[in-house]
């Protein structure tokens, strides 16, 4: 099956023709986004309205025969597809005459190889999107005669050139094809639609879609076909009449033009005689606007490939060495996933066949977690610009535009409030400040987002002429947390509103409450209280916010008064931009009191069980005002999210954590499909909770092994010292991902594993950022600590190799760091302390399992190489 061949993440997969639903992302930061399967299915585009190939979804990978193809025609023989996409080759699958496809891949490049047994012809097809500023995809086909007899071939590339918006698949597909103007160039086809079809207002077409080709010497094709109907005839894309009956096909020459029709870029190259051992390379370039001319020669493709490989290796900056030698190359793939999501958003790959591009608010901050672990100082400007999406009422724009600082209220212009959105910015900023020590960032000024929505999307705006507001980053964060604190439901927990992290909980707007994220906000208040203590001098916050913070503590149990205070705040903040002075000490105390109130209230009311001896925290209230979890008749209902945040926030004490782990192990853990499920089977379609309960159990948010929350569960466990339990969570996800026979995904972590254990929605998931964060800062324990370097590992004994070492190369405290842990006594977590950390002649003494290296003792440039020696707990050497 899938096997790594080096530590860079390169791998080989034999029998790849059996996995037509498995795909690769091919992207660059210029905005070219392609997907490609072992049979070269998939698509190619730059955005929702600019698809060069027809849009692909997970199902069309199986259904569509209109894919990238390269045909080999020989006199007296059936046409042969170099990518395996002929009707005859498809018909031979699962039989003795099936051609095996071998896939070799690496960080964003793919090469598939196959051989025609009766001729000895071997075809290799390389696919990648070159790094750089060009919107292009390269497909290089190498045909080699591995037989003993000469073979004369006539090659032809065939590409379905769609050339318009994804919307037009079901909206005027034929009509929009009539807008195509096709120009035959010496090396290929250019398609420029005359206009963009939109009945609300047509616009002139200004995009040119190109498919060009060159042979071994860069020479042009001999002739062309420009329309699908002329190519396919009465056949199909995998049995086209122009290939089956090439002598009857009407071909075009460079200089001709075609007006209207579904375009097909069919490039016929000159016949060539391949002697035994001979090979020829053909370069097929797909491009949007940019000229493909400099990729028409094999040497240019070779150079572009090496540059692309180098570029992605540089982006995969974290490196690990543990006992399991497959783990390091697998993590190389995980480490580029946040970059993929930054480019693709949550759209544009076959499973992600929704949305119109762009990232959501939550994605913005969580993807930044991983980026902060590579170059924290470079992210500063981005973080500051993101706060311009916060409204004065504590809510935020939910869609991020393509330009920094550009925000939109919502993808579909629906006024929705995700109640968890105020939590993620603080989490990210806290990591940034730990990595850099830059507390001044909290005092940077930023404007607030202003649109027609107010009162947290619930009441109409009373003040039509709201003055433009601005405030410090600190005030933005404080506003987000404080307004959430007062936005409570009847049971005193934060209202669920449109949903929280779990988008599937979208049908409890009126009475739903999220206990899970109430606990998360308690953790946020703790973080903010600690950051506030680091600030010097008086702080200035908006008058309405200061008054809201002064709300009587004795009335916190009165939910009606709490909501009334919030409504009054929203009305005032529309009118007043005046500031009030307050000391950091007083503010930190007030913030800490809010955290304590939330934890206390959860502990007093939300500890539930199965009616036997297992207990955990309830996560939600539904729209009928009932607890979502516990024993309902004979059905036990448990959800993972509430356990994650009660552990992380300190709401659960040590004894309760162990009870939660027991319950999660019993009710949620399924080793056959990757570990911890998001919830048990509630056994009903809960229309008073959300759409997730309409999904088949074991899929999506309804009981899948949802990687993101599972990794956060591991993070929470590690943060409370339960390293073995956290290790088991991460190990389950890793093993499931690597078991290709079950997961059916190429390296990386998917959004979730379904009821069969198959990986779904690969590549674009926040789980990757959290896996990286957990592994570096919790497992290997390498992180910034207010700008200093902290070393505090929670490695378990099974992670050390035979020599007793485990290594990490990463960025921490703004420095490139290489850390080697030495465990000569083979000690397990809980059995060791840090003896000392050493760099050349310097040594730093450990304190328990931690050593802090002050910022001033770190080198100003270059890599810091540390050797950290572990000793038996309580037996630290006197160095």
Short mmCIF file of N, CA and C in Angstrom, two decimals, residues 296-441:
data_model
loop_
_atom_site.label_atom_id
_atom_site.label_comp_id
_atom_site.label_asym_id
_atom_site.label_seq_id
_atom_site.Cartn_x
_atom_site.Cartn_y
_atom_site.Cartn_z
N UNK A 296 7.34 25.03 -21.99
CA UNK A 296 7.13 24.10 -23.09
C UNK A 296 8.31 23.17 -23.32
N UNK A 297 9.44 23.43 -22.69
CA UNK A 297 10.62 22.59 -22.84
C UNK A 297 10.82 21.71 -21.60
N UNK A 298 11.27 20.46 -21.78
CA UNK A 298 11.47 19.58 -20.62
C UNK A 298 12.39 20.16 -19.56
N UNK A 299 13.48 20.83 -19.97
CA UNK A 299 14.40 21.39 -18.98
C UNK A 299 13.72 22.44 -18.10
N UNK A 300 12.83 23.22 -18.71
CA UNK A 300 12.11 24.24 -17.94
C UNK A 300 11.18 23.59 -16.92
N UNK A 301 10.55 22.49 -17.31
CA UNK A 301 9.68 21.77 -16.37
C UNK A 301 10.51 21.16 -15.24
N UNK A 302 11.66 20.60 -15.58
CA UNK A 302 12.54 20.03 -14.54
C UNK A 302 12.92 21.10 -13.52
N UNK A 303 13.28 22.28 -14.01
CA UNK A 303 13.69 23.36 -13.11
C UNK A 303 12.52 23.82 -12.25
N UNK A 304 11.34 23.93 -12.87
CA UNK A 304 10.15 24.36 -12.12
C UNK A 304 9.78 23.34 -11.05
N UNK A 305 9.92 22.05 -11.37
CA UNK A 305 9.60 21.02 -10.39
C UNK A 305 10.54 21.09 -9.19
N UNK A 306 11.84 21.23 -9.44
CA UNK A 306 12.79 21.31 -8.33
C UNK A 306 12.54 22.54 -7.48
N UNK A 307 12.20 23.64 -8.12
CA UNK A 307 11.90 24.86 -7.38
C UNK A 307 10.65 24.69 -6.53
N UNK A 308 9.65 24.01 -7.09
CA UNK A 308 8.40 23.78 -6.36
C UNK A 308 8.63 22.85 -5.17
N UNK A 309 9.39 21.78 -5.39
CA UNK A 309 9.70 20.87 -4.29
C UNK A 309 10.44 21.60 -3.17
N UNK A 310 11.42 22.41 -3.55
CA UNK A 310 12.19 23.14 -2.56
C UNK A 310 11.30 24.11 -1.79
N UNK A 311 10.42 24.79 -2.50
CA UNK A 311 9.54 25.77 -1.87
C UNK A 311 8.64 25.12 -0.82
N UNK A 312 8.05 23.97 -1.15
CA UNK A 312 7.15 23.33 -0.19
C UNK A 312 7.91 22.67 0.96
N UNK A 313 9.11 22.20 0.68
CA UNK A 313 9.93 21.69 1.79
C UNK A 313 10.25 22.80 2.78
N UNK A 314 10.50 23.99 2.27
CA UNK A 314 10.78 25.13 3.14
C UNK A 314 9.56 25.53 3.95
N UNK A 315 8.37 25.34 3.39
CA UNK A 315 7.16 25.71 4.13
C UNK A 315 6.84 24.69 5.21
N UNK A 316 7.25 23.44 5.02
CA UNK A 316 7.03 22.41 6.03
C UNK A 316 8.17 22.48 7.05
N UNK A 317 8.12 23.47 7.92
CA UNK A 317 9.29 23.85 8.71
C UNK A 317 9.49 23.01 9.97
N UNK A 318 8.45 22.32 10.43
CA UNK A 318 8.62 21.51 11.63
C UNK A 318 9.07 20.11 11.24
N UNK A 319 10.01 19.59 11.99
CA UNK A 319 10.54 18.26 11.72
C UNK A 319 10.66 17.51 13.05
N UNK A 320 10.32 16.23 13.02
CA UNK A 320 10.31 15.42 14.23
C UNK A 320 11.06 14.12 13.98
N UNK A 321 11.64 13.60 15.03
CA UNK A 321 12.27 12.28 14.96
C UNK A 321 11.91 11.51 16.22
N UNK A 322 11.16 10.42 16.01
CA UNK A 322 10.73 9.58 17.13
C UNK A 322 10.95 8.12 16.73
N UNK A 323 10.50 7.20 17.55
CA UNK A 323 10.71 5.78 17.27
C UNK A 323 10.05 5.38 15.95
N UNK A 324 8.82 5.84 15.70
CA UNK A 324 8.10 5.50 14.48
C UNK A 324 8.63 6.36 13.33
N UNK A 325 9.34 5.75 12.39
CA UNK A 325 10.02 6.51 11.34
C UNK A 325 9.06 7.03 10.26
N UNK A 326 7.82 6.55 10.23
CA UNK A 326 6.84 7.10 9.29
C UNK A 326 6.21 8.40 9.81
N UNK A 327 6.36 8.63 11.11
CA UNK A 327 5.69 9.78 11.71
C UNK A 327 6.24 11.10 11.19
N UNK A 328 7.55 11.19 11.04
CA UNK A 328 8.17 12.44 10.57
C UNK A 328 7.69 12.82 9.18
N UNK A 329 7.75 11.93 8.16
CA UNK A 329 7.26 12.33 6.84
C UNK A 329 5.76 12.62 6.82
N UNK A 330 5.00 11.88 7.65
CA UNK A 330 3.56 12.17 7.72
C UNK A 330 3.32 13.58 8.26
N UNK A 331 4.09 13.97 9.26
CA UNK A 331 3.93 15.31 9.82
C UNK A 331 4.34 16.41 8.85
N UNK A 332 5.20 16.10 7.89
CA UNK A 332 5.53 17.09 6.86
C UNK A 332 4.27 17.48 6.10
N UNK A 333 3.42 16.51 5.85
CA UNK A 333 2.16 16.80 5.15
C UNK A 333 1.20 17.59 6.05
N UNK A 334 1.13 17.19 7.30
CA UNK A 334 0.25 17.92 8.23
C UNK A 334 0.69 19.38 8.33
N UNK A 335 2.00 19.62 8.29
CA UNK A 335 2.51 20.98 8.49
C UNK A 335 2.21 21.91 7.31
N UNK A 336 1.91 21.37 6.12
CA UNK A 336 1.55 22.26 5.01
C UNK A 336 0.04 22.45 4.90
N UNK A 337 -0.73 21.68 5.67
CA UNK A 337 -2.19 21.80 5.56
C UNK A 337 -2.71 23.19 5.94
N UNK A 338 -2.20 23.86 6.97
CA UNK A 338 -2.67 25.22 7.24
C UNK A 338 -2.41 26.18 6.07
N UNK A 339 -1.32 25.96 5.35
CA UNK A 339 -1.02 26.80 4.19
C UNK A 339 -2.03 26.53 3.07
N UNK A 340 -2.38 25.26 2.90
CA UNK A 340 -3.38 24.91 1.89
C UNK A 340 -4.70 25.60 2.20
N UNK A 341 -5.07 25.64 3.48
CA UNK A 341 -6.35 26.26 3.82
C UNK A 341 -6.28 27.78 3.67
N UNK A 342 -5.09 28.32 3.86
CA UNK A 342 -4.95 29.76 3.65
C UNK A 342 -5.15 30.11 2.18
N UNK A 343 -4.76 29.21 1.30
CA UNK A 343 -4.90 29.43 -0.15
C UNK A 343 -6.31 29.09 -0.62
N UNK A 344 -6.82 27.93 -0.18
CA UNK A 344 -8.09 27.43 -0.69
C UNK A 344 -9.30 27.90 0.12
N UNK A 345 -9.08 28.36 1.33
CA UNK A 345 -10.21 28.60 2.22
C UNK A 345 -10.80 27.25 2.60
N UNK A 346 -12.11 27.18 2.63
CA UNK A 346 -12.80 25.92 2.91
C UNK A 346 -13.57 25.46 1.68
N UNK A 347 -13.08 25.80 0.52
CA UNK A 347 -13.75 25.47 -0.74
C UNK A 347 -12.70 24.94 -1.71
N UNK A 348 -13.19 24.51 -2.88
CA UNK A 348 -12.36 24.28 -4.06
C UNK A 348 -11.59 22.97 -4.10
N UNK A 349 -11.81 22.05 -3.16
CA UNK A 349 -11.34 20.69 -3.33
C UNK A 349 -12.57 19.79 -3.43
N UNK A 350 -12.45 18.59 -4.01
CA UNK A 350 -13.64 17.81 -4.35
C UNK A 350 -14.64 17.60 -3.22
N UNK A 351 -14.18 17.29 -2.01
CA UNK A 351 -15.13 17.16 -0.91
C UNK A 351 -15.67 18.53 -0.47
N UNK A 352 -14.86 19.54 -0.63
CA UNK A 352 -15.26 20.88 -0.20
C UNK A 352 -15.99 21.59 -1.33
N UNK A 353 -17.11 21.00 -1.74
CA UNK A 353 -17.87 21.51 -2.89
C UNK A 353 -18.98 22.46 -2.43
N UNK A 354 -18.64 23.34 -1.52
CA UNK A 354 -19.60 24.32 -1.01
C UNK A 354 -18.87 25.65 -0.83
N UNK A 355 -19.63 26.68 -0.62
CA UNK A 355 -19.01 28.00 -0.44
C UNK A 355 -18.52 28.55 -1.76
N UNK A 356 -18.03 29.76 -1.70
CA UNK A 356 -17.56 30.45 -2.89
C UNK A 356 -16.15 31.00 -2.69
N UNK A 357 -15.41 30.29 -1.82
CA UNK A 357 -14.06 30.74 -1.54
C UNK A 357 -14.03 31.61 -0.30
N UNK A 358 -12.84 31.97 0.10
CA UNK A 358 -12.67 32.77 1.30
C UNK A 358 -12.72 31.91 2.55
N UNK A 359 -12.12 32.42 3.59
CA UNK A 359 -12.12 31.70 4.87
C UNK A 359 -13.10 32.34 5.82
N UNK A 360 -13.59 31.53 6.73
CA UNK A 360 -14.46 32.04 7.77
C UNK A 360 -13.65 32.61 8.93
N UNK A 361 -14.34 33.27 9.84
CA UNK A 361 -13.70 33.94 10.98
C UNK A 361 -12.90 32.96 11.83
N UNK A 362 -13.50 31.83 12.13
CA UNK A 362 -12.83 30.84 12.97
C UNK A 362 -11.58 30.30 12.28
N UNK A 363 -11.69 30.06 10.96
CA UNK A 363 -10.55 29.54 10.21
C UNK A 363 -9.37 30.51 10.24
N UNK A 364 -9.70 31.78 10.16
CA UNK A 364 -8.67 32.82 10.12
C UNK A 364 -7.74 32.73 11.32
N UNK A 365 -8.32 32.59 12.49
CA UNK A 365 -7.53 32.59 13.72
C UNK A 365 -6.86 31.25 13.97
N UNK A 366 -7.56 30.16 13.68
CA UNK A 366 -6.97 28.86 13.95
C UNK A 366 -5.84 28.54 12.99
N UNK A 367 -5.96 28.96 11.73
CA UNK A 367 -4.85 28.75 10.81
C UNK A 367 -3.63 29.56 11.25
N UNK A 368 -3.89 30.69 11.90
CA UNK A 368 -2.78 31.52 12.37
C UNK A 368 -2.00 30.85 13.49
N UNK A 369 -2.62 29.92 14.20
CA UNK A 369 -1.91 29.21 15.27
C UNK A 369 -0.67 28.53 14.72
N UNK A 370 -0.85 27.82 13.58
CA UNK A 370 0.30 27.13 13.00
C UNK A 370 1.31 28.11 12.42
N UNK A 371 0.82 29.18 11.81
CA UNK A 371 1.72 30.17 11.22
C UNK A 371 2.54 30.87 12.30
N UNK A 372 1.98 31.02 13.49
CA UNK A 372 2.71 31.64 14.60
C UNK A 372 3.87 30.76 15.06
N UNK A 373 3.77 29.46 14.78
CA UNK A 373 4.85 28.55 15.15
C UNK A 373 5.96 28.53 14.11
N UNK A 374 5.81 29.30 13.05
CA UNK A 374 6.86 29.36 12.03
C UNK A 374 7.52 30.73 11.97
N UNK A 375 6.71 31.79 11.94
CA UNK A 375 7.27 33.14 11.86
C UNK A 375 6.35 34.12 12.58
N UNK A 376 6.37 34.12 13.92
CA UNK A 376 5.40 34.90 14.69
C UNK A 376 5.46 36.40 14.42
N UNK A 377 6.65 36.95 14.24
CA UNK A 377 6.74 38.40 14.05
C UNK A 377 6.13 38.83 12.72
N UNK A 378 6.20 37.96 11.72
CA UNK A 378 5.64 38.29 10.41
C UNK A 378 4.12 38.27 10.42
N UNK A 379 3.53 37.59 11.40
CA UNK A 379 2.07 37.47 11.46
C UNK A 379 1.44 38.66 12.17
N UNK A 380 2.24 39.49 12.82
CA UNK A 380 1.72 40.58 13.64
C UNK A 380 0.75 41.48 12.88
N UNK A 381 1.16 41.91 11.69
CA UNK A 381 0.32 42.81 10.90
C UNK A 381 -0.99 42.17 10.51
N UNK A 382 -0.94 40.88 10.18
CA UNK A 382 -2.17 40.17 9.82
C UNK A 382 -3.12 40.12 11.01
N UNK A 383 -2.59 39.77 12.17
CA UNK A 383 -3.45 39.69 13.36
C UNK A 383 -4.12 41.02 13.64
N UNK A 384 -3.36 42.09 13.53
CA UNK A 384 -3.95 43.41 13.78
C UNK A 384 -5.07 43.72 12.79
N UNK A 385 -4.86 43.37 11.53
CA UNK A 385 -5.89 43.66 10.52
C UNK A 385 -7.14 42.83 10.75
N UNK A 386 -6.99 41.63 11.32
CA UNK A 386 -8.15 40.77 11.54
C UNK A 386 -9.13 41.38 12.55
N UNK A 387 -8.60 42.15 13.50
CA UNK A 387 -9.48 42.72 14.52
C UNK A 387 -10.42 43.79 13.94
N UNK A 388 -10.15 44.24 12.73
CA UNK A 388 -11.07 45.17 12.08
C UNK A 388 -12.39 44.51 11.73
N UNK A 389 -12.50 43.19 11.91
CA UNK A 389 -13.75 42.47 11.65
C UNK A 389 -14.66 42.37 12.86
N UNK A 390 -14.23 42.92 14.01
CA UNK A 390 -15.04 42.85 15.24
C UNK A 390 -15.99 44.04 15.30
N UNK A 391 -17.25 43.77 15.60
CA UNK A 391 -18.24 44.84 15.80
C UNK A 391 -18.19 45.33 17.24
N UNK A 392 -18.66 46.54 17.51
CA UNK A 392 -18.70 47.03 18.90
C UNK A 392 -19.60 46.21 19.81
N UNK A 393 -20.55 45.44 19.23
CA UNK A 393 -21.42 44.62 20.07
C UNK A 393 -20.81 43.26 20.37
N UNK A 394 -19.55 43.04 19.96
CA UNK A 394 -18.84 41.81 20.28
C UNK A 394 -18.97 40.72 19.24
N UNK A 395 -19.86 40.89 18.26
CA UNK A 395 -19.95 39.92 17.17
C UNK A 395 -18.95 40.31 16.09
N UNK A 396 -18.99 39.63 14.97
CA UNK A 396 -17.96 39.89 13.96
C UNK A 396 -18.46 39.54 12.57
N UNK A 397 -17.78 40.08 11.57
CA UNK A 397 -17.98 39.63 10.20
C UNK A 397 -17.55 38.17 10.13
N UNK A 398 -18.21 37.39 9.28
CA UNK A 398 -17.91 35.96 9.27
C UNK A 398 -17.14 35.51 8.03
N UNK A 399 -17.05 36.34 7.02
CA UNK A 399 -16.32 35.98 5.81
C UNK A 399 -15.21 36.98 5.58
N UNK A 400 -14.04 36.48 5.25
CA UNK A 400 -12.86 37.32 5.06
C UNK A 400 -12.61 37.46 3.57
N UNK A 401 -12.42 38.69 3.11
CA UNK A 401 -12.17 38.94 1.70
C UNK A 401 -10.74 38.57 1.31
N UNK A 402 -10.43 38.80 0.06
CA UNK A 402 -9.12 38.43 -0.46
C UNK A 402 -8.04 39.44 -0.11
N UNK A 403 -8.45 40.65 0.28
CA UNK A 403 -7.50 41.71 0.64
C UNK A 403 -7.44 41.82 2.16
N UNK A 404 -6.26 41.93 2.76
CA UNK A 404 -6.16 42.06 4.22
C UNK A 404 -7.04 43.19 4.73
N UNK A 405 -7.83 42.90 5.77
CA UNK A 405 -8.73 43.90 6.32
C UNK A 405 -10.08 43.98 5.66
N UNK A 406 -10.33 43.14 4.63
CA UNK A 406 -11.61 43.13 3.95
C UNK A 406 -12.52 42.08 4.58
N UNK A 407 -13.72 42.48 5.00
CA UNK A 407 -14.64 41.58 5.67
C UNK A 407 -16.03 41.70 5.08
N UNK A 408 -16.79 40.63 5.22
CA UNK A 408 -18.19 40.60 4.80
C UNK A 408 -19.01 40.03 5.94
N UNK A 409 -20.26 40.51 6.04
CA UNK A 409 -21.10 40.09 7.16
C UNK A 409 -21.30 38.59 7.16
N UNK A 410 -21.59 38.00 6.01
CA UNK A 410 -21.83 36.56 5.95
C UNK A 410 -21.81 36.12 4.51
N UNK A 411 -21.56 34.81 4.30
CA UNK A 411 -21.48 34.27 2.94
C UNK A 411 -22.78 34.50 2.18
N UNK A 412 -23.91 34.34 2.85
CA UNK A 412 -25.20 34.46 2.18
C UNK A 412 -26.01 35.67 2.64
N UNK A 413 -25.32 36.66 3.22
CA UNK A 413 -25.97 37.87 3.72
C UNK A 413 -27.08 37.56 4.74
N UNK A 414 -26.87 36.53 5.53
CA UNK A 414 -27.80 36.16 6.59
C UNK A 414 -27.17 36.60 7.92
N UNK A 415 -27.90 37.36 8.73
CA UNK A 415 -27.33 37.85 9.99
C UNK A 415 -27.22 36.74 11.03
N UNK A 416 -26.11 36.01 11.02
CA UNK A 416 -25.93 34.91 11.95
C UNK A 416 -24.84 35.25 12.96
N UNK A 417 -24.99 34.71 14.15
CA UNK A 417 -23.99 34.88 15.21
C UNK A 417 -23.53 33.50 15.65
N UNK A 418 -22.26 33.22 15.45
CA UNK A 418 -21.66 32.01 16.00
C UNK A 418 -21.08 32.38 17.37
N UNK A 419 -21.63 31.75 18.41
CA UNK A 419 -21.31 32.21 19.75
C UNK A 419 -19.86 31.94 20.16
N UNK A 420 -19.15 31.06 19.45
CA UNK A 420 -17.76 30.76 19.81
C UNK A 420 -16.76 31.73 19.20
N UNK A 421 -17.21 32.62 18.31
CA UNK A 421 -16.26 33.42 17.54
C UNK A 421 -15.42 34.37 18.38
N UNK A 422 -15.91 34.76 19.53
CA UNK A 422 -15.13 35.65 20.38
C UNK A 422 -14.01 34.97 21.12
N UNK A 423 -14.00 33.63 21.11
CA UNK A 423 -13.01 32.88 21.86
C UNK A 423 -11.69 32.75 21.12
N UNK A 424 -11.73 32.52 19.81
CA UNK A 424 -10.53 32.18 19.04
C UNK A 424 -9.51 33.31 18.91
N UNK A 425 -9.91 34.57 18.72
CA UNK A 425 -8.90 35.62 18.61
C UNK A 425 -7.99 35.72 19.82
N UNK A 426 -8.56 35.64 21.01
CA UNK A 426 -7.74 35.72 22.23
C UNK A 426 -6.75 34.56 22.30
N UNK A 427 -7.22 33.37 21.96
CA UNK A 427 -6.35 32.20 21.99
C UNK A 427 -5.13 32.42 21.11
N UNK A 428 -5.36 32.98 19.93
CA UNK A 428 -4.28 33.21 18.97
C UNK A 428 -3.35 34.32 19.46
N UNK A 429 -3.92 35.39 19.98
CA UNK A 429 -3.11 36.51 20.46
C UNK A 429 -2.26 36.08 21.65
N UNK A 430 -2.83 35.26 22.52
CA UNK A 430 -2.06 34.77 23.68
C UNK A 430 -0.83 33.98 23.23
N UNK A 431 -1.01 33.15 22.18
CA UNK A 431 0.13 32.41 21.65
C UNK A 431 1.15 33.36 21.05
N UNK A 432 0.67 34.36 20.31
CA UNK A 432 1.59 35.34 19.71
C UNK A 432 2.42 36.05 20.78
N UNK A 433 1.78 36.47 21.86
CA UNK A 433 2.50 37.20 22.90
C UNK A 433 3.47 36.29 23.64
N UNK A 434 3.07 35.03 23.86
CA UNK A 434 4.00 34.09 24.47
C UNK A 434 5.23 33.88 23.59
N UNK A 435 5.02 33.79 22.28
CA UNK A 435 6.14 33.54 21.37
C UNK A 435 7.05 34.76 21.22
N UNK A 436 6.51 35.95 21.39
CA UNK A 436 7.28 37.16 21.11
C UNK A 436 7.53 38.04 22.32
N UNK A 437 6.69 37.94 23.36
CA UNK A 437 6.78 38.87 24.48
C UNK A 437 6.24 40.24 24.16
N UNK A 438 5.56 40.38 23.03
CA UNK A 438 5.11 41.68 22.51
C UNK A 438 3.76 42.06 23.12
N UNK A 439 3.75 42.46 24.40
CA UNK A 439 2.50 42.88 25.03
C UNK A 439 2.00 44.21 24.47
N UNK A 440 2.89 44.98 23.83
CA UNK A 440 2.45 46.24 23.23
C UNK A 440 1.42 46.02 22.14
N UNK A 441 1.39 44.81 21.60
CA UNK A 441 0.39 44.52 20.57
C UNK A 441 -1.03 44.76 21.09
#
